[in-house]
């Protein structure tokens, strides 16, 4: 006999988190209990379009049957061996990843921050052992406004005071340059002992800052000329989000999968996370060629869960879905449509000043001070109208729906956004 449970009310659940959980987030007041494709449902049963996709981890849509199927099958078979032993999923996964992304080798980890840490360690070690930099002197250049995760080393080169204040002392060996500024970058790359340049091809957390179209190509060239590793953090931008397999692919015109024609700015070190798992389970990875990866020897780096059979099967299924459902092409097509529609709304209101982005990673800029609550209030109004998005950095709202969205669904979302923005303006005049 099935027991009918009275659903716990949203308020009770929010109070529980408030009382028993650390206050390290400030969530929108909505309590979700179910997800399917582009939709999520709250505990009262109200349906929403998910326009955040867990910061682009759920590119393949919520609870994708193929990915969940892979998870369940493997969960019944073998979940964790540690890397003390071989397992029969890891090798096939590593081969699949190597061929899918075109690098000799992969180092499997779990979270995005761990993969960034891994890339930094590989880069430093390469600098000492292959480039001949004196040990402990290696410098890695990073960008202002960066977001690469939350570990102590990573926040050491953040310029977000919330991320950094009172968490020191910090890890040395990083130099910051303004994003999208080639002159400043070249100057920094010419400093002594530089081993790598770590960059997001589009700065997601900072507010979806898209650099000049030739920035990444120039970055690659400047790094190559100086024998400095070009490290692309594609944790948020990768896996079809921006309308190509990777944001560094540029504007290729492939049909099935990103062909990476002349526009492909292949990094020396590629960092992936988030959508590598389809939002199902933490999976991240660092990819590079043998001459770089082979600086890591047994015992020098690792993770108990990294490369476990569950992660391997989930990630392969997640990447197959990207191909099966042509998510690259869909993100590109719907992204163009979305920005076009946002520009029509911008023409009707002075509440939004700009839409920017690539593929389905976009943001609108709200015409108010970054310290005002306007962007937050708009997100609450969007929620009430059935669409979930979150402000990033004050007056910016990021819009990043799952890539399995249809054109019809996207147009419904555009209507919700238009209605909300136009009504919002009225109620505040
Ligand atoms: C989210 C993100 C990370 C960190 O990933 P976690 O899984 O949260 O540790 C790193 N880099 C970029 C660009 C990200 O967007």
XYZ file of C-alpha atoms and ligand atoms in Angstrom:
444
model
C 0.000 0.000 0.000
C 1.479 3.305 -1.001
C 1.505 5.991 1.599
C 0.353 9.413 0.446
C 2.658 12.016 1.913
C 1.524 15.578 2.369
C 4.138 17.506 0.316
C 6.426 19.561 2.512
C 5.678 23.165 1.857
C 8.316 25.323 0.191
C 8.580 27.571 3.221
C 9.315 24.714 5.618
C 12.009 23.400 3.293
C 13.627 26.799 2.883
C 13.610 27.209 6.654
C 15.348 23.844 7.052
C 18.165 24.933 4.753
C 18.352 28.245 6.549
C 18.640 26.620 9.962
C 20.824 23.580 9.274
C 22.805 24.493 6.171
C 25.723 26.881 5.821
C 24.600 30.134 4.256
C 27.076 29.949 1.370
C 24.407 30.570 -1.290
C 21.504 32.989 -1.686
C 18.976 30.924 -3.683
C 15.915 32.273 -5.413
C 12.886 31.371 -3.234
C 11.765 28.279 -5.153
C 12.038 24.655 -3.956
C 12.374 22.138 -6.775
C 11.483 18.489 -6.504
C 11.410 17.157 -10.071
C 12.964 17.840 -13.456
C 12.335 16.608 -16.975
C 13.985 18.001 -20.107
C 13.736 21.795 -20.092
C 11.293 21.821 -17.167
C 11.581 21.724 -13.384
C 8.715 21.468 -10.902
C 8.480 22.882 -7.383
C 7.118 21.013 -4.363
C 3.677 22.539 -4.930
C 3.707 21.130 -8.463
C 4.233 24.413 -10.325
C 6.132 23.996 -13.605
C 8.999 26.235 -14.703
C 11.342 26.590 -17.651
C 14.863 26.123 -16.316
C 16.842 29.025 -17.743
C 20.012 28.375 -15.742
C 20.600 24.644 -16.348
C 22.604 24.370 -13.120
C 25.188 26.807 -14.490
C 25.293 24.882 -17.795
C 25.722 21.436 -16.230
C 22.336 20.254 -17.534
C 22.877 20.984 -21.246
C 21.267 17.645 -22.135
C 18.093 18.455 -20.148
C 16.948 17.182 -16.758
C 16.967 13.422 -16.127
C 17.800 12.535 -19.719
C 16.652 8.897 -20.112
C 19.799 7.770 -21.917
C 22.116 9.252 -19.277
C 19.980 8.059 -16.363
C 19.820 4.626 -18.011
C 23.608 4.472 -18.175
C 23.792 5.587 -14.537
C 21.338 2.929 -13.329
C 22.901 0.093 -15.338
C 26.373 0.871 -14.089
C 25.163 1.549 -10.522
C 23.872 -2.031 -10.374
C 27.161 -3.426 -11.665
C 30.221 -1.620 -10.274
C 30.504 1.908 -8.918
C 33.960 2.406 -7.439
C 37.204 0.513 -7.446
C 39.601 3.415 -6.799
C 42.530 3.675 -9.148
C 44.432 1.102 -7.075
C 42.973 -1.400 -9.564
C 41.961 -1.210 -13.213
C 38.254 -1.173 -14.070
C 36.599 -2.142 -17.334
C 34.920 1.247 -17.918
C 37.821 3.668 -17.579
C 39.955 2.633 -20.561
C 37.042 2.728 -23.040
C 35.970 6.097 -21.597
C 39.460 7.555 -21.921
C 39.675 6.374 -25.532
C 36.237 7.837 -26.242
C 37.213 11.193 -24.706
C 40.547 11.255 -26.538
C 38.820 10.736 -29.876
C 35.844 12.987 -29.132
C 38.001 15.984 -28.228
C 41.176 15.173 -30.156
C 43.822 14.998 -27.428
C 46.248 12.154 -26.696
C 45.244 11.738 -23.071
C 42.712 12.583 -20.368
C 43.116 12.880 -16.611
C 39.719 12.213 -14.985
C 38.557 14.172 -11.939
C 35.154 15.021 -10.414
C 34.450 18.731 -10.036
C 35.386 21.695 -12.182
C 37.619 23.199 -9.504
C 39.538 19.921 -9.196
C 40.102 19.859 -12.933
C 41.383 23.451 -12.854
C 43.724 22.524 -9.977
C 44.895 19.538 -12.007
C 45.600 21.725 -15.037
C 47.580 24.183 -12.903
C 49.672 21.368 -11.417
C 50.355 19.808 -14.823
C 51.314 23.219 -16.239
C 53.757 24.017 -13.436
C 55.358 20.583 -13.645
C 55.659 20.882 -17.431
C 57.295 24.287 -16.933
C 59.991 22.840 -14.661
C 60.587 19.536 -16.401
C 60.102 20.425 -20.093
C 60.645 24.156 -20.352
C 63.491 24.295 -17.825
C 62.075 26.950 -15.507
C 63.675 26.953 -12.067
C 61.563 25.030 -9.552
C 59.019 27.066 -7.547
C 59.437 30.057 -9.877
C 56.714 29.258 -12.412
C 54.168 31.960 -13.185
C 50.679 31.367 -14.578
C 48.913 34.343 -16.140
C 45.151 34.689 -15.493
C 42.452 37.243 -16.314
C 40.657 39.793 -14.191
C 37.025 38.877 -13.620
C 37.889 35.175 -13.863
C 35.911 32.374 -12.265
C 37.662 29.013 -12.046
C 36.236 27.537 -8.832
C 36.510 27.790 -5.058
C 39.654 26.064 -3.814
C 42.282 28.022 -1.924
C 44.712 28.131 -4.851
C 42.012 29.128 -7.335
C 40.643 31.966 -5.191
C 44.241 33.135 -4.776
C 43.968 34.621 -8.269
C 40.321 35.706 -8.103
C 39.521 39.409 -7.924
C 36.048 38.878 -6.473
C 36.257 40.134 -2.887
C 33.443 37.813 -1.719
C 35.366 34.813 -3.028
C 38.622 35.962 -1.486
C 38.214 38.121 1.633
C 39.558 36.511 4.826
C 40.476 33.236 3.113
C 44.194 34.015 2.859
C 47.139 33.487 2.916
C 47.052 32.767 -0.785
C 49.025 30.647 -3.242
C 51.661 32.722 -5.066
C 52.713 32.402 -8.699
C 49.867 34.111 -10.556
C 49.783 37.345 -12.541
C 46.477 38.968 -13.532
C 45.849 40.822 -16.786
C 42.627 42.462 -17.998
C 40.393 40.115 -19.996
C 40.255 40.676 -23.754
C 43.387 42.865 -23.774
C 46.125 41.445 -26.029
C 48.680 44.177 -25.312
C 48.464 43.570 -21.575
C 48.600 39.823 -22.129
C 51.723 39.961 -24.320
C 53.446 42.134 -21.748
C 52.623 39.614 -19.014
C 53.656 36.642 -21.152
C 57.065 38.301 -21.608
C 57.661 38.389 -17.847
C 60.245 35.870 -16.598
C 59.215 32.263 -15.826
C 55.738 32.251 -17.358
C 54.565 28.667 -17.942
C 50.884 29.043 -18.829
C 47.911 31.299 -19.504
C 44.589 30.193 -18.009
C 41.504 31.697 -19.646
C 37.760 31.240 -20.117
C 36.899 31.628 -23.841
C 33.775 33.477 -22.636
C 33.675 34.645 -19.001
C 30.483 33.022 -17.700
C 30.266 33.950 -14.015
C 31.566 37.454 -14.662
C 28.409 38.064 -16.700
C 28.884 36.279 -20.039
C 31.671 38.535 -21.310
C 32.362 37.623 -24.907
C 35.810 38.801 -26.040
C 36.751 40.189 -29.474
C 36.205 37.553 -32.190
C 39.960 37.146 -32.746
C 40.963 37.272 -29.051
C 41.310 33.534 -28.516
C 43.136 33.063 -31.846
C 45.577 35.798 -30.805
C 45.925 34.249 -27.338
C 46.846 30.923 -28.893
C 49.382 32.526 -31.230
C 50.979 34.603 -28.463
C 51.291 31.531 -26.214
C 52.631 29.300 -28.987
C 55.293 31.842 -30.013
C 56.605 31.919 -26.445
C 56.323 28.205 -25.622
C 53.723 28.988 -22.966
C 50.775 26.639 -22.417
C 47.374 27.956 -23.498
C 44.947 26.519 -20.935
C 41.237 26.812 -21.811
C 38.750 26.522 -18.957
C 35.669 25.272 -20.828
C 33.891 23.979 -17.720
C 30.934 26.286 -18.456
C 31.376 27.104 -22.170
C 32.214 23.589 -23.398
C 30.048 20.688 -24.625
C 27.809 22.513 -27.144
C 26.710 25.379 -24.875
C 27.969 28.169 -27.138
C 26.896 26.588 -30.418
C 30.118 24.699 -31.071
C 31.565 21.674 -29.299
C 33.970 24.002 -27.499
C 33.873 27.787 -27.366
C 37.447 27.781 -28.721
C 36.150 26.082 -31.865
C 34.939 29.396 -33.221
C 32.256 29.654 -35.849
C 32.608 26.378 -37.644
C 29.849 25.332 -40.035
C 29.791 21.636 -39.337
C 26.603 19.616 -39.584
C 27.014 16.692 -37.227
C 29.699 17.557 -34.802
C 32.105 20.422 -34.589
C 34.600 19.832 -37.400
C 37.052 22.390 -36.055
C 38.079 23.956 -39.304
C 40.527 26.857 -39.573
C 38.757 28.602 -36.739
C 39.615 25.934 -34.180
C 41.965 27.422 -31.609
C 43.110 24.202 -30.042
C 44.313 24.755 -26.489
C 47.371 22.969 -25.117
C 45.376 22.041 -22.015
C 41.575 21.698 -22.045
C 39.478 21.703 -18.861
C 35.943 20.234 -18.896
C 33.299 19.676 -16.218
C 29.637 20.536 -15.680
C 27.810 19.239 -18.808
C 30.360 16.452 -19.257
C 27.992 14.595 -16.922
C 24.696 15.970 -18.223
C 24.107 17.250 -14.707
C 23.759 13.761 -13.321
C 26.932 13.146 -11.373
C 30.156 15.155 -10.898
C 32.538 14.401 -13.764
C 35.423 16.604 -14.882
C 38.511 16.108 -16.981
C 41.773 17.621 -18.155
C 42.873 16.784 -21.689
C 46.268 17.374 -23.301
C 48.821 15.598 -25.464
C 51.447 13.123 -24.268
C 54.360 15.550 -24.117
C 52.467 17.515 -21.477
C 50.427 14.820 -19.707
C 53.394 12.494 -19.322
C 54.975 14.778 -16.715
C 52.499 13.197 -14.269
C 53.820 9.914 -12.849
C 52.211 7.420 -10.440
C 51.565 8.871 -7.005
C 51.921 12.494 -8.125
C 48.234 13.322 -8.563
C 44.894 11.579 -8.144
C 41.434 11.322 -6.691
C 39.581 8.445 -5.015
C 36.503 8.976 -7.170
C 38.166 10.328 -10.331
C 37.675 7.949 -13.259
C 35.217 5.666 -11.462
C 33.027 3.379 -13.606
C 29.828 5.297 -12.874
C 31.381 8.591 -13.972
C 32.858 6.983 -17.090
C 29.521 5.544 -18.242
C 27.562 8.692 -17.410
C 29.998 10.947 -19.283
C 29.999 8.748 -22.395
C 26.197 8.758 -22.453
C 26.147 12.541 -21.921
C 28.485 13.083 -24.890
C 26.507 10.671 -27.079
C 23.365 12.704 -26.399
C 25.169 15.828 -27.655
C 25.730 14.066 -30.993
C 22.430 12.129 -31.182
C 20.318 15.228 -30.611
C 22.476 17.721 -32.543
C 22.772 19.985 -29.530
C 25.579 22.032 -31.079
C 23.436 23.018 -34.030
C 20.383 23.583 -31.852
C 22.283 25.844 -29.447
C 23.621 27.884 -32.350
C 20.233 28.240 -34.058
C 18.241 29.008 -30.904
C 20.952 31.351 -29.642
C 20.714 33.518 -32.755
C 16.932 33.526 -32.443
C 17.066 34.358 -28.725
C 19.385 37.356 -29.085
C 17.287 38.585 -31.989
C 14.129 38.394 -29.876
C 15.842 40.058 -26.900
C 16.874 42.940 -29.143
C 13.215 43.398 -30.097
C 12.355 43.683 -26.382
C 15.240 46.094 -25.833
C 13.710 48.318 -28.519
C 10.501 48.497 -26.439
C 11.937 49.221 -22.995
C 14.785 51.064 -21.349
C 14.941 48.509 -18.531
C 17.363 46.318 -20.515
C 20.306 47.901 -22.277
C 22.062 44.965 -23.919
C 21.940 41.266 -24.717
C 25.219 39.447 -25.311
C 26.455 35.897 -25.590
C 27.018 33.017 -27.939
C 24.868 29.989 -28.646
C 22.643 29.490 -25.599
C 24.990 31.185 -23.121
C 23.565 34.696 -22.952
C 23.010 37.566 -20.550
C 20.973 40.722 -20.454
C 22.189 43.874 -18.771
C 19.651 45.641 -16.570
C 19.612 49.400 -16.684
C 20.272 50.002 -13.001
C 23.174 50.164 -10.572
C 24.912 46.827 -9.830
C 24.083 47.498 -6.163
C 20.330 47.766 -6.810
C 18.008 44.802 -6.328
C 16.411 45.280 -9.768
C 17.956 42.201 -11.433
C 17.026 40.070 -8.416
C 13.461 41.471 -8.403
C 13.136 40.714 -12.125
C 14.291 37.136 -11.498
C 11.643 36.769 -8.780
C 9.027 38.116 -11.222
C 10.277 35.708 -13.922
C 9.922 32.872 -11.417
C 6.336 33.888 -10.658
C 5.701 33.795 -14.423
C 7.231 30.318 -14.779
C 10.882 30.842 -15.774
C 13.942 30.394 -13.543
C 17.068 32.493 -13.988
C 19.568 34.036 -11.599
C 21.385 37.381 -11.481
C 25.155 37.298 -11.759
C 27.194 40.275 -10.603
C 24.454 42.678 -9.659
C 22.665 43.977 -12.702
C 23.299 41.103 -15.116
C 20.913 38.156 -15.675
C 22.310 35.032 -17.291
C 20.025 33.059 -19.605
C 21.223 29.501 -20.274
C 18.412 26.982 -20.885
C 19.045 23.279 -21.538
C 20.154 22.762 -25.148
C 17.363 20.231 -25.806
C 14.876 23.093 -25.973
C 12.689 23.364 -29.078
C 12.113 26.552 -31.028
C 8.487 26.582 -29.891
C 9.545 26.295 -26.231
C 12.123 29.022 -26.675
C 9.463 31.351 -28.083
C 7.258 30.620 -25.038
C 10.205 31.642 -22.857
C 10.705 34.819 -24.897
C 7.032 35.657 -24.259
C 7.471 35.141 -20.513
C 10.561 37.344 -20.489
C 8.871 40.063 -22.567
C 5.709 40.071 -20.429
C 7.759 40.153 -17.221
C 10.053 42.950 -18.354
C 7.265 45.152 -19.743
C 5.059 44.640 -16.677
C 7.988 45.187 -14.361
C 8.704 48.506 -15.948
C 5.060 49.543 -15.524
C 4.846 48.562 -11.875
C 7.997 50.503 -11.047
C 7.229 53.719 -12.881
C 31.639 26.248 -12.586
C 33.004 26.569 -13.073
C 34.143 26.030 -12.457
C 34.079 25.219 -11.181
O 33.341 24.062 -11.283
P 32.829 23.318 -9.941
O 32.295 22.020 -10.444
O 31.792 24.199 -9.340
O 34.016 23.161 -9.058
C 35.378 26.280 -13.022
N 35.487 27.047 -14.119
C 34.424 27.604 -14.732
C 34.623 28.429 -15.956
C 33.149 27.402 -14.224
O 32.091 27.980 -14.801
